[in-house]
PDB file of C-alpha atoms in Angstrom:
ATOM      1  CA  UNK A1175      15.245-148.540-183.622  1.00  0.00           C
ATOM      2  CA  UNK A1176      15.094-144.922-184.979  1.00  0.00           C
ATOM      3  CA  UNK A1177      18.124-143.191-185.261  1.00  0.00           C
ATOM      4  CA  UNK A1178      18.674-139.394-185.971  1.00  0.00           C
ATOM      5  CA  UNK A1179      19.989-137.840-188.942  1.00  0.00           C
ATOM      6  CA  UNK A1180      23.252-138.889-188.791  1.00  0.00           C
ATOM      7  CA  UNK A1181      26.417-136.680-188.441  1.00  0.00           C
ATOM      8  CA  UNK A1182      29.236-136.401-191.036  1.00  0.00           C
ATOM      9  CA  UNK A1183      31.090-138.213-189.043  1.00  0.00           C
ATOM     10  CA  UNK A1184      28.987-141.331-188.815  1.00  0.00           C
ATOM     11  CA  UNK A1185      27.864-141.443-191.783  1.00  0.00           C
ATOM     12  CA  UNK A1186      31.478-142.188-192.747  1.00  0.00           C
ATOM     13  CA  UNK A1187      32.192-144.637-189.850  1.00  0.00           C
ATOM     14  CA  UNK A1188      29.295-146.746-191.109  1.00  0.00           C
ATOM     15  CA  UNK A1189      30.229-146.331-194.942  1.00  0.00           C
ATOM     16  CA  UNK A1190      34.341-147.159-194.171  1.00  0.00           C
ATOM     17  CA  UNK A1191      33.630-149.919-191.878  1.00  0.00           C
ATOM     18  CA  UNK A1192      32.755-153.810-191.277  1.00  0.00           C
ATOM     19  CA  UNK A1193      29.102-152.456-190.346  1.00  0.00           C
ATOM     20  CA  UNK A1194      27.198-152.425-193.388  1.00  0.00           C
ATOM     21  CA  UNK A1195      23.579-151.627-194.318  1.00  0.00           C
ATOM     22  CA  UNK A1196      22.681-154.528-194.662  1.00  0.00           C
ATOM     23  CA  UNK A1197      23.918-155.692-191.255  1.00  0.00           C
ATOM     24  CA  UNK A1198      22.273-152.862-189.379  1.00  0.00           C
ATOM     25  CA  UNK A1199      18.836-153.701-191.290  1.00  0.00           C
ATOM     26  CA  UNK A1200      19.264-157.334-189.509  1.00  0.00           C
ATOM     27  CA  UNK A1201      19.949-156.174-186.625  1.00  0.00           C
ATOM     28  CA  UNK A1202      17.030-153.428-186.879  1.00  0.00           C
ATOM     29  CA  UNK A1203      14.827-156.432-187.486  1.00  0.00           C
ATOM     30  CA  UNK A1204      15.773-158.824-184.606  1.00  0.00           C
ATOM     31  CA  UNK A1205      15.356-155.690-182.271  1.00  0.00           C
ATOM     32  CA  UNK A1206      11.647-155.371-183.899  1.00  0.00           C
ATOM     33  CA  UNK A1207      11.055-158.957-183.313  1.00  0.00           C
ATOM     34  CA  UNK A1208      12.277-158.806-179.868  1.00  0.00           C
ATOM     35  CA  UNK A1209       9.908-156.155-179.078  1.00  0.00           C
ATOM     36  CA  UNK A1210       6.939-157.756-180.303  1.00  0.00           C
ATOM     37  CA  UNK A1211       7.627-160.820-178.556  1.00  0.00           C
ATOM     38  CA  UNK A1212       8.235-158.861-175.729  1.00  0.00           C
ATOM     39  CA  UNK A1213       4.782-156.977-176.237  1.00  0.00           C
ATOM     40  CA  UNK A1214       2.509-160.279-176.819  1.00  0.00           C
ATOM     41  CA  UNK A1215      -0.195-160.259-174.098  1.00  0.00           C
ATOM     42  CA  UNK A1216       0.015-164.146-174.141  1.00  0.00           C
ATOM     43  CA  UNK A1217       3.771-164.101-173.176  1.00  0.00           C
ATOM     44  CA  UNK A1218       2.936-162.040-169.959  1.00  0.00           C
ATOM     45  CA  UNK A1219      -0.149-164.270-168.733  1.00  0.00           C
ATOM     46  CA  UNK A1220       2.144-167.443-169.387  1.00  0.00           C
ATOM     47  CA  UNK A1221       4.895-165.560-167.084  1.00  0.00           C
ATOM     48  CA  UNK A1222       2.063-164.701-164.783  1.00  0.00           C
ATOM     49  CA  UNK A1223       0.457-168.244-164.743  1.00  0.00           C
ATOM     50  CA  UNK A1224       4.085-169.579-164.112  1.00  0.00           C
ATOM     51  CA  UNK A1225       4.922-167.398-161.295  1.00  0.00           C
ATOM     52  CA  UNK A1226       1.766-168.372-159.643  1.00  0.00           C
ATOM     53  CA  UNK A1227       0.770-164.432-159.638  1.00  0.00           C
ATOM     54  CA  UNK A1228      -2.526-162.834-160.364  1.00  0.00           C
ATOM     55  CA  UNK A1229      -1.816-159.168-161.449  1.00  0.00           C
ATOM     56  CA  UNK A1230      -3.217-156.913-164.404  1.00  0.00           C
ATOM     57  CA  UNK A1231      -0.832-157.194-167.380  1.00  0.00           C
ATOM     58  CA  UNK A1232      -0.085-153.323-167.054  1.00  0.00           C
ATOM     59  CA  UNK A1233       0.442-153.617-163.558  1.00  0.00           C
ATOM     60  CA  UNK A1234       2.919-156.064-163.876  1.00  0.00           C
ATOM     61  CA  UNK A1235       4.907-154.268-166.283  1.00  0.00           C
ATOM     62  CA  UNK A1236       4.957-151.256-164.064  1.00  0.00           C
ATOM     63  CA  UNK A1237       5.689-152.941-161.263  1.00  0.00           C
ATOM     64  CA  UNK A1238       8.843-154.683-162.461  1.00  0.00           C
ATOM     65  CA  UNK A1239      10.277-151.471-163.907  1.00  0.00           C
ATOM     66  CA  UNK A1240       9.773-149.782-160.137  1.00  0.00           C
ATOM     67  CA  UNK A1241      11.649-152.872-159.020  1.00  0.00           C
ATOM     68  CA  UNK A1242      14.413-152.036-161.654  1.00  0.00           C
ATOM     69  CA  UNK A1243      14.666-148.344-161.614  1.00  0.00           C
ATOM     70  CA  UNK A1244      13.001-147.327-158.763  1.00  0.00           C
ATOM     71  CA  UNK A1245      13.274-145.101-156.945  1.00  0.00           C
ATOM     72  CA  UNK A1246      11.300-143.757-159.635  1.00  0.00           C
ATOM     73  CA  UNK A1247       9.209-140.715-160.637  1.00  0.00           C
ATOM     74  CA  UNK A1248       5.925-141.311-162.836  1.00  0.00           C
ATOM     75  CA  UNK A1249       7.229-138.988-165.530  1.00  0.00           C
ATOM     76  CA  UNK A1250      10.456-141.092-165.730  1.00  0.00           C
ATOM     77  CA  UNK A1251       8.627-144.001-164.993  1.00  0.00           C
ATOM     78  CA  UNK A1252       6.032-142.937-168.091  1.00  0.00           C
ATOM     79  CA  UNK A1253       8.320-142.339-170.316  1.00  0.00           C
ATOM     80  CA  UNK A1254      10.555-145.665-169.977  1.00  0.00           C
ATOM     81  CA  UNK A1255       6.952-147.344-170.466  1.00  0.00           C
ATOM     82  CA  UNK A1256       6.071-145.468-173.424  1.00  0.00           C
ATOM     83  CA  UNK A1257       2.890-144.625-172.141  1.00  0.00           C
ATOM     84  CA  UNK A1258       0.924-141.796-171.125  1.00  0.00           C
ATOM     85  CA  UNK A1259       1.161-140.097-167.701  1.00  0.00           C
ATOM     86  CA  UNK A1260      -2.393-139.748-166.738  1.00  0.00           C
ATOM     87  CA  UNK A1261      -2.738-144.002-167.132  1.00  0.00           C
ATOM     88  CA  UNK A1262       0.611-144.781-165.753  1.00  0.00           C
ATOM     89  CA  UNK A1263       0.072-142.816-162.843  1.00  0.00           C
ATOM     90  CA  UNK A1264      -3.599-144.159-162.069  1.00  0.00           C
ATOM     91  CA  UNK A1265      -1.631-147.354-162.356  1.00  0.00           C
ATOM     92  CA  UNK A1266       1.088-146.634-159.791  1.00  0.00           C
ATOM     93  CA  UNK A1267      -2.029-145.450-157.452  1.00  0.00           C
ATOM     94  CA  UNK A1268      -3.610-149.007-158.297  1.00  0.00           C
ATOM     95  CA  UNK A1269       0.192-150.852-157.087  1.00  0.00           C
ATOM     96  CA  UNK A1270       0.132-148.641-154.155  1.00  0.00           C
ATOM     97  CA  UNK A1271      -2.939-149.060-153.149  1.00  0.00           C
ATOM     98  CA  UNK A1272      -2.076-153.371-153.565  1.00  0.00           C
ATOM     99  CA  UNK A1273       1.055-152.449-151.172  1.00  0.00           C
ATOM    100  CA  UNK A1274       2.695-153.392-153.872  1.00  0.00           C
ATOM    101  CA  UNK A1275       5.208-150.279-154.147  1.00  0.00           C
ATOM    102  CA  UNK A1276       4.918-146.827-151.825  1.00  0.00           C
ATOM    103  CA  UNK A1277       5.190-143.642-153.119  1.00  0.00           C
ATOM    104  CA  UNK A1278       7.658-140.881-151.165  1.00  0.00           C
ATOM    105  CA  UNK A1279       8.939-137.590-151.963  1.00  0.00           C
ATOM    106  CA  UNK A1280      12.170-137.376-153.822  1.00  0.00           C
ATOM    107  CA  UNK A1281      15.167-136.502-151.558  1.00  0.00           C
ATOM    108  CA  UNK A1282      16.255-134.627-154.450  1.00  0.00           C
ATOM    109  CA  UNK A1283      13.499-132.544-155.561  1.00  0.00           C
ATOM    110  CA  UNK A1284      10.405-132.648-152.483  1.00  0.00           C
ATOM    111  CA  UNK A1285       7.981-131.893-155.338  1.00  0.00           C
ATOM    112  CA  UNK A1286       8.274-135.112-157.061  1.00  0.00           C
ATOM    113  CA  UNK A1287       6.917-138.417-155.542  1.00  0.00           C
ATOM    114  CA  UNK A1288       9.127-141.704-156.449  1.00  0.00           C
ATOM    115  CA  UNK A1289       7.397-144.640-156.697  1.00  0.00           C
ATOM    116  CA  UNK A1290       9.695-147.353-154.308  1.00  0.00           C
ATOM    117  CA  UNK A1291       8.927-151.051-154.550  1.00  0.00           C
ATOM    118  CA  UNK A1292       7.710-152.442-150.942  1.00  0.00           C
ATOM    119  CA  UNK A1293       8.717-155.933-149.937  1.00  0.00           C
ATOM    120  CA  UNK A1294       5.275-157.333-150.577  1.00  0.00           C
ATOM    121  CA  UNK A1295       6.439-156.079-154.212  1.00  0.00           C
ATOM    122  CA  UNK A1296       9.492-157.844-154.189  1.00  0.00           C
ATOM    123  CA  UNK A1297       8.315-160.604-153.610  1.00  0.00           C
ATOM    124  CA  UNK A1298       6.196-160.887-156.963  1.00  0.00           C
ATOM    125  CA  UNK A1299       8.610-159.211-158.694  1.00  0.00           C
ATOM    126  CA  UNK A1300      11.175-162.474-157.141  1.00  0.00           C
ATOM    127  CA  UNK A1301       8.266-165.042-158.359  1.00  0.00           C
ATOM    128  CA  UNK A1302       8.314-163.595-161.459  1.00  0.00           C
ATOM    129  CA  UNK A1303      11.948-163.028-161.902  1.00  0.00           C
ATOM    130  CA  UNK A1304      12.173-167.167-160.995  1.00  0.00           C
ATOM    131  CA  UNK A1305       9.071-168.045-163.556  1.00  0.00           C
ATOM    132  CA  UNK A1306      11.550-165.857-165.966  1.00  0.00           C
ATOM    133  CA  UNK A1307      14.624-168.486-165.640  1.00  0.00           C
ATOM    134  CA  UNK A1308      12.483-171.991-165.658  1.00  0.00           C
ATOM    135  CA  UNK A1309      10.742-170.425-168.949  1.00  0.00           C
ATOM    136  CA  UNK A1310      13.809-169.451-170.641  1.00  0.00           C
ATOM    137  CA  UNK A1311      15.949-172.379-169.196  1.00  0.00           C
ATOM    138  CA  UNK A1312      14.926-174.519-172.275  1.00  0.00           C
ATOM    139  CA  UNK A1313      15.640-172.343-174.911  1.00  0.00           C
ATOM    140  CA  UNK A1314      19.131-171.111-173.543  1.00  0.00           C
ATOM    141  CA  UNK A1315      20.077-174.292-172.529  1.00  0.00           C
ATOM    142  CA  UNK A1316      21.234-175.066-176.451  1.00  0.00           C
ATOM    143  CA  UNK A1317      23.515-172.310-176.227  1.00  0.00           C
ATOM    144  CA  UNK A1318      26.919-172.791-174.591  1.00  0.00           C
ATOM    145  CA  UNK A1319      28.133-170.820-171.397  1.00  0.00           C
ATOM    146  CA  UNK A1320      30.056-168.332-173.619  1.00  0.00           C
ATOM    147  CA  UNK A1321      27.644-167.760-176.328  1.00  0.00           C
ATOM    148  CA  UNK A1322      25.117-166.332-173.342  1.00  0.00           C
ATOM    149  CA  UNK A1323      27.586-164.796-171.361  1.00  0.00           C
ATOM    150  CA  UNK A1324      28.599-162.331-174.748  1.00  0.00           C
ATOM    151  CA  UNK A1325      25.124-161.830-175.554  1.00  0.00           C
ATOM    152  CA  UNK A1326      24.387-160.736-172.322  1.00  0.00           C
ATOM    153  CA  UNK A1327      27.802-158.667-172.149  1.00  0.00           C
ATOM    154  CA  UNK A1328      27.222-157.228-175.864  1.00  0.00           C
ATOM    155  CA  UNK A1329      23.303-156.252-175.041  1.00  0.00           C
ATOM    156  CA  UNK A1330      24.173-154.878-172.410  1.00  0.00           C
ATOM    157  CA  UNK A1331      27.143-152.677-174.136  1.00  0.00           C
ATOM    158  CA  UNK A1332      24.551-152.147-176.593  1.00  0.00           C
ATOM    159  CA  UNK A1333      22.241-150.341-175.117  1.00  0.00           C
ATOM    160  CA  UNK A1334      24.417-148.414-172.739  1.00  0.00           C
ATOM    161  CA  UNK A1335      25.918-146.847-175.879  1.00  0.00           C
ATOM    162  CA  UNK A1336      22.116-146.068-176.796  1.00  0.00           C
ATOM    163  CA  UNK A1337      21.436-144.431-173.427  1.00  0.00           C
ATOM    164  CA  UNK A1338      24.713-142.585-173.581  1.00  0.00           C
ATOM    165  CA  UNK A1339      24.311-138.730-174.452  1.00  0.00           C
ATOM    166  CA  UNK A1340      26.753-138.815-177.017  1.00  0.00           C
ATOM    167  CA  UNK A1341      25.529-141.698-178.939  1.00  0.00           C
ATOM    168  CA  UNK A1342      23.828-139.719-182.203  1.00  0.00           C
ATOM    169  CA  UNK A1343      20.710-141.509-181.228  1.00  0.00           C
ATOM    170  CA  UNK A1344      17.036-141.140-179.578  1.00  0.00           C
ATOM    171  CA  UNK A1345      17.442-143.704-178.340  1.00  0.00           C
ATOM    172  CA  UNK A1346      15.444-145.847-180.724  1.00  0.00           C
TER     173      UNK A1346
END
């Protein structure tokens, strides 16, 4: 997570409150750790292999954040991917040409082309939503009901407040 220079005002909120350095070092850490085991090549061919799919890695990824944000430009889509244009639109060209997603012109702006998942799409993107719960099944199921329903409710709080315009942040 990389944060801006901080305002004034911050600066004091974190000095004169619960939220110490040290805390937001930990919690700087898990979010590393989170995204590494997020980025492991391994963890997407097991999620792959258990949803019975056969898809490019890159693909995959792509193809589950059309299903999430889509309708969705390339730039947009790029940028939430944190890759480069020229691959992740070659990419999106490769999905549509699988009939995996269509591409259509924005209602909003005719000279942008949104990249919309088809149902052929959702269907993998179902598969691998399902292969998601049966792999993380065993390790949630040692945490009680509440414990997952406020990490789920303060992750997503989280990174709203990251998103938000106002938040001080680039959004890590």
């Amino acid at each position: 997570m990389h944060i801006t220079a901080p305002s004034e005002a911050s600066r004091e909120f974190v000095q004169n409150t619960r939220i110490t350095k040290k805390k937001l070092r930990e919690l700087h850490g898990a979010m590393v750790d989170l995204t590494a085991l997020m980025n492991q090549p391994q963890r997407d061919q097991a999620l792959l292999a258990e949803a019975g799919l056969s898809l490019d890695q890159a693909l995959f990824r792509l193809l589950v954040g059309i299903e999430r944000f889509g309708p969705i430009g390339v730039v947009e889509l790029s940028n939430r991917a944190g890759r480069d244009y020229t691959t992740v639109s070659r990419q999106v060209a490769k999905l549509e040409s699988l009939g995996l997603i269509e591409r259509r012109p924005s209602p909003a702006d005719r000279r942008i082309h949104e990249a919309v998942i088809t149902d052929k799409g959702r269907q993998m993107t179902d598969a691998l939503d399902a292969a998601r719960q049966r792999l993380a099944a065993p390790i949630l199921a040692k945490w009680s009901e509440e414990d997952f329903s406020d990490l789920v409710r303060l992750m997503r709080r989280f990174v709203d407040d990251l998103m938000a315009p106002s938040s001080g942040t680039d959004k890590t």
